[in-house]
Amino acid sequence: MTGHPSSSPERDHGGGRDAAAALWGGRPEEWLDLSTGINPRPFPLPPLPDTAWTRLPDRGAFAALEAAARAFWAVPDSHAVLPAAGASALIAALPRLRAPGRAHVPGPTYNEHAAAFRAAGWQVEDGPLAARPGPGDTTVLVHPNNPDGRLWQASAAGPGPLIVDESFADAQAGCALPHGRQITLKSFGKFWGLAGLRLGFAIGPAAALAPLGAALGPWAVSGPALEIGTAALSDRAWAAATRQRLAQDAARLDTLLGSAGLRVTGGTPLFRLAACPDAAACVRALARARVLVRRFPWSDTLLRFGLPGTEAEWERLRAALAAR
């Protein structure tokens, strides 16, 4: 087990407007939250039938969602598609499907995976991927990586079980790895901007996903989430236009951060990773303007910035950076 700072079992996330208000003042709704990688202009919600709320989800609704997911992600017939109440539910369940062993989670990265494996009794290696994992080791690759945007190849893992978290992959056409032996996780809260919907997917060989499906039980996804997920995954025009807009906004954010003296070092179309001499001081200065960004416990210089969603928010960030 490494001593990497991301090895803390505490779940440390962005998105804590209430905590920011408690620490620095103001009301939560006054804060501009740029601490997450959530699309600020989400998929427009379709009208829902009353039955989505009043009936238990039926097989037809699950089948429609699965068909839409198979088409969107080009899932082969040999693989299963398993929806769940958010990718976090899948992350928590996966380590408990096997007897504890050793898990490799190359870091620094999103810390939920390492925390989930540790909570299930696994030995976790979460520093840089140095030694090749052994045959019995599980490897988790976050692709593209959060927060630096690193792209992986499946060959980086050993011969043992492989989990690929593609929560941010849908924002980049052609980014996803080919479907193979791995279990791939997808999040609906990032590219589609519907984090509160709590919808995620596991995709992988049918035999590998069978125990996971049994662990999650029936009705793992709500009726409204089934309806909205099916509509969103079927709307290819929205996806294409959104990818184009996100790429433009990411480039705009790079320019804004650079003009403020920050150096962009990585990221994805949904967030940018930037370096400044003193991350803590920068966070405090932005907090005075009620702008929340993501700081990491393992770095004194790096900050993650999400995308503003409106022109007013872009101007607010520009002014906050200029005043720091």
Coordinates of N, CA and C in Angstrom, one line a residue, residues 159-273:
P159 N -3.0 -9.0 -16.5 CA -3.9 -10.0 -17.1 C -5.1 -10.2 -16.2
G160 N -5.1 -9.6 -15.0 CA -6.2 -9.8 -14.1 C -7.4 -9.0 -14.5
P161 N -8.5 -9.0 -13.6 CA -9.7 -8.2 -13.9 C -9.3 -6.7 -14.1
L162 N -10.1 -6.1 -15.0 CA -9.8 -4.7 -15.4 C -11.2 -3.9 -15.4
I163 N -11.1 -2.8 -14.7 CA -12.3 -1.9 -14.7 C -11.8 -0.6 -15.3
V164 N -12.6 -0.1 -16.3 CA -12.2 1.2 -16.9 C -13.4 2.2 -16.7
D165 N -13.1 3.2 -16.0 CA -14.1 4.2 -15.7 C -14.1 5.3 -16.8
E166 N -15.1 5.3 -17.6 CA -15.2 6.3 -18.7 C -16.2 7.3 -18.4
S167 N -16.3 7.8 -17.2 CA -17.3 8.8 -16.8 C -17.2 10.1 -17.7
F168 N -16.0 10.4 -18.1 CA -15.7 11.6 -18.9 C -15.5 11.4 -20.4
A169 N -15.6 10.1 -20.8 CA -15.2 9.8 -22.2 C -16.2 10.3 -23.2
D170 N -17.5 10.4 -22.8 CA -18.5 10.7 -23.8 C -18.4 12.2 -24.4
A171 N -17.6 13.0 -23.7 CA -17.4 14.4 -24.1 C -16.5 14.5 -25.3
Q172 N -15.8 13.4 -25.6 CA -14.8 13.4 -26.7 C -15.1 12.3 -27.7
A173 N -15.5 12.6 -28.9 CA -15.8 11.5 -29.9 C -14.5 10.7 -30.1
G174 N -14.7 9.4 -30.1 CA -13.6 8.4 -30.4 C -12.7 8.2 -29.2
C175 N -13.1 8.7 -28.0 CA -12.2 8.6 -26.8 C -12.3 7.2 -26.2
A176 N -13.5 6.6 -26.2 CA -13.8 5.4 -25.5 C -12.9 4.2 -26.0
L177 N -12.5 3.4 -25.1 CA -11.7 2.2 -25.5 C -12.6 1.2 -26.1
P178 N -12.0 0.3 -27.0 CA -12.9 -0.8 -27.6 C -13.4 -1.7 -26.5
H179 N -14.6 -2.2 -26.7 CA -15.2 -3.1 -25.7 C -14.4 -4.4 -25.8
G180 N -13.9 -4.8 -24.6 CA -13.1 -6.1 -24.6 C -13.4 -6.8 -23.3
R181 N -12.4 -7.3 -22.6 CA -12.6 -8.1 -21.4 C -12.9 -7.2 -20.2
Q182 N -12.7 -5.9 -20.3 CA -12.9 -5.0 -19.1 C -14.4 -4.8 -18.8
I183 N -14.6 -4.4 -17.6 CA -15.9 -3.8 -17.2 C -15.8 -2.3 -17.3
T184 N -16.6 -1.7 -18.2 CA -16.5 -0.3 -18.4 C -17.7 0.4 -17.7
L185 N -17.3 1.5 -17.0 CA -18.3 2.3 -16.3 C -18.6 3.6 -17.0
K186 N -19.9 3.9 -17.1 CA -20.4 5.2 -17.7 C -21.2 5.9 -16.7
S187 N -21.0 7.3 -16.8 CA -21.8 8.1 -15.9 C -22.7 9.0 -16.7
F188 N -23.9 9.2 -16.2 CA -24.9 10.1 -16.9 C -24.8 11.5 -16.4
G189 N -24.0 11.7 -15.3 CA -24.0 13.0 -14.7 C -23.0 14.0 -15.2
K190 N -22.1 13.6 -16.1 CA -21.1 14.4 -16.6 C -21.4 15.0 -18.0
F191 N -21.3 14.2 -19.0 CA -21.6 14.7 -20.4 C -23.0 15.2 -20.5
W192 N -24.0 14.5 -20.0 CA -25.4 14.9 -20.1 C -25.8 15.9 -19.1
G193 N -25.0 16.1 -18.1 CA -25.2 17.2 -17.1 C -26.3 16.9 -16.1
L194 N -26.7 15.6 -16.0 CA -27.8 15.2 -15.2 C -27.4 14.4 -13.9
A195 N -26.5 15.0 -13.1 CA -25.9 14.3 -12.0 C -27.0 13.9 -11.0
G196 N -28.0 14.8 -10.8 CA -29.1 14.4 -9.9 C -30.0 13.3 -10.3
L197 N -29.9 12.9 -11.6 CA -30.7 11.8 -12.0 C -30.3 10.5 -11.4
R198 N -29.0 10.4 -11.1 CA -28.4 9.2 -10.5 C -28.6 8.0 -11.5
L199 N -27.9 8.0 -12.6 CA -27.9 7.0 -13.6 C -26.5 6.7 -14.1
G200 N -26.2 5.5 -14.1 CA -24.9 5.0 -14.6 C -25.0 3.7 -15.2
F201 N -23.9 3.2 -15.8 CA -24.0 1.9 -16.6 C -22.7 1.2 -16.3
A202 N -22.8 -0.1 -16.3 CA -21.6 -1.0 -16.4 C -21.8 -1.8 -17.7
I203 N -20.7 -1.9 -18.5 CA -20.8 -2.6 -19.8 C -19.6 -3.6 -19.7
G204 N -19.9 -4.9 -20.1 CA -18.8 -5.8 -20.1 C -19.3 -7.2 -20.5
P205 N -18.4 -8.2 -20.6 CA -18.9 -9.6 -20.9 C -20.0 -10.0 -20.0
A206 N -21.0 -10.7 -20.5 CA -22.2 -11.0 -19.8 C -21.8 -11.8 -18.5
A207 N -20.9 -12.7 -18.6 CA -20.6 -13.5 -17.4 C -20.0 -12.7 -16.3
A208 N -19.2 -11.7 -16.7 CA -18.6 -10.8 -15.7 C -19.6 -9.9 -15.0
L209 N -20.6 -9.5 -15.7 CA -21.6 -8.6 -15.1 C -22.7 -9.3 -14.4
A210 N -22.9 -10.6 -14.5 CA -24.0 -11.3 -13.9 C -23.9 -11.2 -12.3
P211 N -22.8 -11.4 -11.7 CA -22.8 -11.2 -10.2 C -23.1 -9.7 -9.8
L212 N -22.7 -8.8 -10.6 CA -23.0 -7.4 -10.3 C -24.5 -7.1 -10.4
G213 N -25.1 -7.6 -11.4 CA -26.5 -7.4 -11.5 C -27.3 -8.1 -10.4
A214 N -26.8 -9.2 -9.9 CA -27.5 -9.9 -8.8 C -27.3 -9.1 -7.5
A215 N -26.1 -8.5 -7.4 CA -25.9 -7.6 -6.2 C -26.7 -6.4 -6.1
L216 N -27.0 -5.8 -7.3 CA -27.8 -4.6 -7.3 C -29.3 -4.8 -7.1
G217 N -29.7 -6.0 -7.5 CA -31.1 -6.4 -7.3 C -32.1 -5.7 -8.3
P218 N -33.4 -6.0 -8.2 CA -34.3 -5.5 -9.2 C -34.5 -4.0 -9.0
W219 N -35.0 -3.3 -10.0 CA -35.4 -1.9 -10.0 C -34.3 -1.0 -9.5
A220 N -33.1 -1.3 -10.0 CA -31.9 -0.5 -9.6 C -32.0 0.9 -10.2
V221 N -32.8 1.1 -11.1 CA -33.0 2.5 -11.7 C -34.4 2.9 -11.7
S222 N -34.7 4.1 -11.4 CA -36.1 4.6 -11.2 C -36.7 4.8 -12.6
G223 N -38.1 4.8 -12.5 CA -38.8 5.0 -13.8 C -38.5 6.2 -14.5
P224 N -38.4 7.4 -13.8 CA -38.0 8.6 -14.5 C -36.7 8.5 -15.1
A225 N -35.7 7.9 -14.5 CA -34.3 7.8 -15.0 C -34.3 6.9 -16.2
L226 N -35.1 5.9 -16.3 CA -35.2 5.0 -17.4 C -35.7 5.8 -18.7
E227 N -36.8 6.6 -18.4 CA -37.4 7.4 -19.5 C -36.4 8.4 -20.0
I228 N -35.8 9.2 -19.1 CA -34.9 10.3 -19.5 C -33.6 9.7 -20.1
G229 N -33.1 8.6 -19.6 CA -31.9 8.0 -20.1 C -32.1 7.5 -21.5
T230 N -33.2 6.9 -21.8 CA -33.5 6.4 -23.1 C -33.6 7.6 -24.1
A231 N -34.3 8.6 -23.7 CA -34.4 9.8 -24.6 C -33.1 10.4 -24.9
A232 N -32.2 10.6 -23.9 CA -30.9 11.2 -24.1 C -30.0 10.4 -24.9
L233 N -29.9 9.1 -24.7 CA -29.0 8.3 -25.5 C -29.5 8.1 -26.9
S234 N -30.7 8.4 -27.2 CA -31.3 8.3 -28.5 C -31.1 9.6 -29.3
D235 N -30.7 10.7 -28.7 CA -30.6 12.0 -29.3 C -29.2 12.2 -29.8
R236 N -28.8 11.7 -31.0 CA -27.5 11.8 -31.5 C -27.1 13.3 -31.9
A237 N -28.1 14.0 -32.3 CA -27.9 15.4 -32.7 C -27.5 16.3 -31.5
W238 N -28.2 16.1 -30.4 CA -27.8 16.8 -29.2 C -26.4 16.5 -28.8
A239 N -26.0 15.2 -28.8 CA -24.7 14.7 -28.4 C -23.6 15.4 -29.3
A240 N -23.8 15.4 -30.6 CA -22.8 15.9 -31.5 C -22.6 17.4 -31.3
A241 N -23.8 18.1 -31.2 CA -23.7 19.6 -31.0 C -23.0 19.9 -29.6
T242 N -23.3 19.1 -28.6 CA -22.8 19.3 -27.3 C -21.3 19.1 -27.3
R243 N -20.8 18.1 -27.9 CA -19.4 17.9 -28.0 C -18.7 19.1 -28.7
Q244 N -19.2 19.6 -29.7 CA -18.6 20.7 -30.4 C -18.6 21.9 -29.4
R245 N -19.7 22.2 -28.7 CA -19.8 23.3 -27.8 C -18.8 23.2 -26.7
L246 N -18.7 22.0 -26.1 CA -17.8 21.7 -25.0 C -16.3 22.0 -25.4
A247 N -16.0 21.5 -26.6 CA -14.6 21.8 -27.1 C -14.3 23.3 -27.2
Q248 N -15.3 24.0 -27.7 CA -15.1 25.5 -27.8 C -15.0 26.1 -26.4
D249 N -15.8 25.7 -25.5 CA -15.8 26.3 -24.2 C -14.5 25.9 -23.4
A250 N -14.0 24.7 -23.6 CA -12.8 24.3 -23.0 C -11.6 25.2 -23.5
A251 N -11.6 25.5 -24.8 CA -10.6 26.3 -25.4 C -10.7 27.8 -24.8
R252 N -11.9 28.2 -24.7 CA -12.2 29.5 -24.1 C -11.7 29.6 -22.7
L253 N -11.9 28.6 -21.9 CA -11.5 28.6 -20.5 C -9.9 28.6 -20.5
D254 N -9.3 27.8 -21.4 CA -7.8 27.8 -21.4 C -7.3 29.2 -21.6
T255 N -7.9 30.0 -22.5 CA -7.5 31.3 -22.8 C -7.7 32.2 -21.6
L256 N -8.8 32.1 -21.0 CA -9.1 32.9 -19.8 C -8.2 32.6 -18.6
L257 N -7.9 31.3 -18.4 CA -7.0 31.0 -17.3 C -5.6 31.5 -17.6
G258 N -5.2 31.3 -18.9 CA -3.8 31.8 -19.3 C -3.7 33.3 -19.1
S259 N -4.7 34.0 -19.5 CA -4.6 35.5 -19.4 C -4.6 35.9 -17.9
A260 N -5.0 35.1 -17.0 CA -5.0 35.4 -15.6 C -3.7 34.9 -14.9
G261 N -2.8 34.3 -15.7 CA -1.5 33.9 -15.2 C -1.4 32.5 -14.7
L262 N -2.5 31.7 -15.0 CA -2.5 30.3 -14.6 C -2.0 29.5 -15.8
R263 N -1.4 28.3 -15.6 CA -0.9 27.5 -16.7 C -1.7 26.2 -16.8
V264 N -2.4 26.0 -17.9 CA -3.2 24.8 -18.1 C -2.3 23.6 -18.3
T265 N -2.5 22.6 -17.5 CA -1.6 21.4 -17.6 C -2.4 20.2 -18.1
G266 N -3.7 20.2 -18.3 CA -4.4 19.0 -18.7 C -5.9 19.2 -18.5
G267 N -6.6 18.1 -18.6 CA -8.1 18.2 -18.5 C -8.8 17.5 -19.6
T268 N -10.1 17.7 -19.6 CA -11.0 17.1 -20.6 C -11.9 18.3 -21.1
P269 N -12.7 18.1 -22.1 CA -13.6 19.2 -22.5 C -14.6 19.6 -21.4
L270 N -14.7 18.9 -20.3 CA -15.6 19.2 -19.2 C -14.9 19.9 -18.1
F271 N -13.6 19.9 -18.0 CA -12.9 20.6 -17.0 C -11.4 20.8 -17.4
R272 N -10.8 21.8 -16.8 CA -9.4 22.0 -17.1 C -8.6 22.0 -15.8
L273 N -7.4 21.5 -15.9 CA -6.5 21.4 -14.7 C -5.4 22.5 -14.9

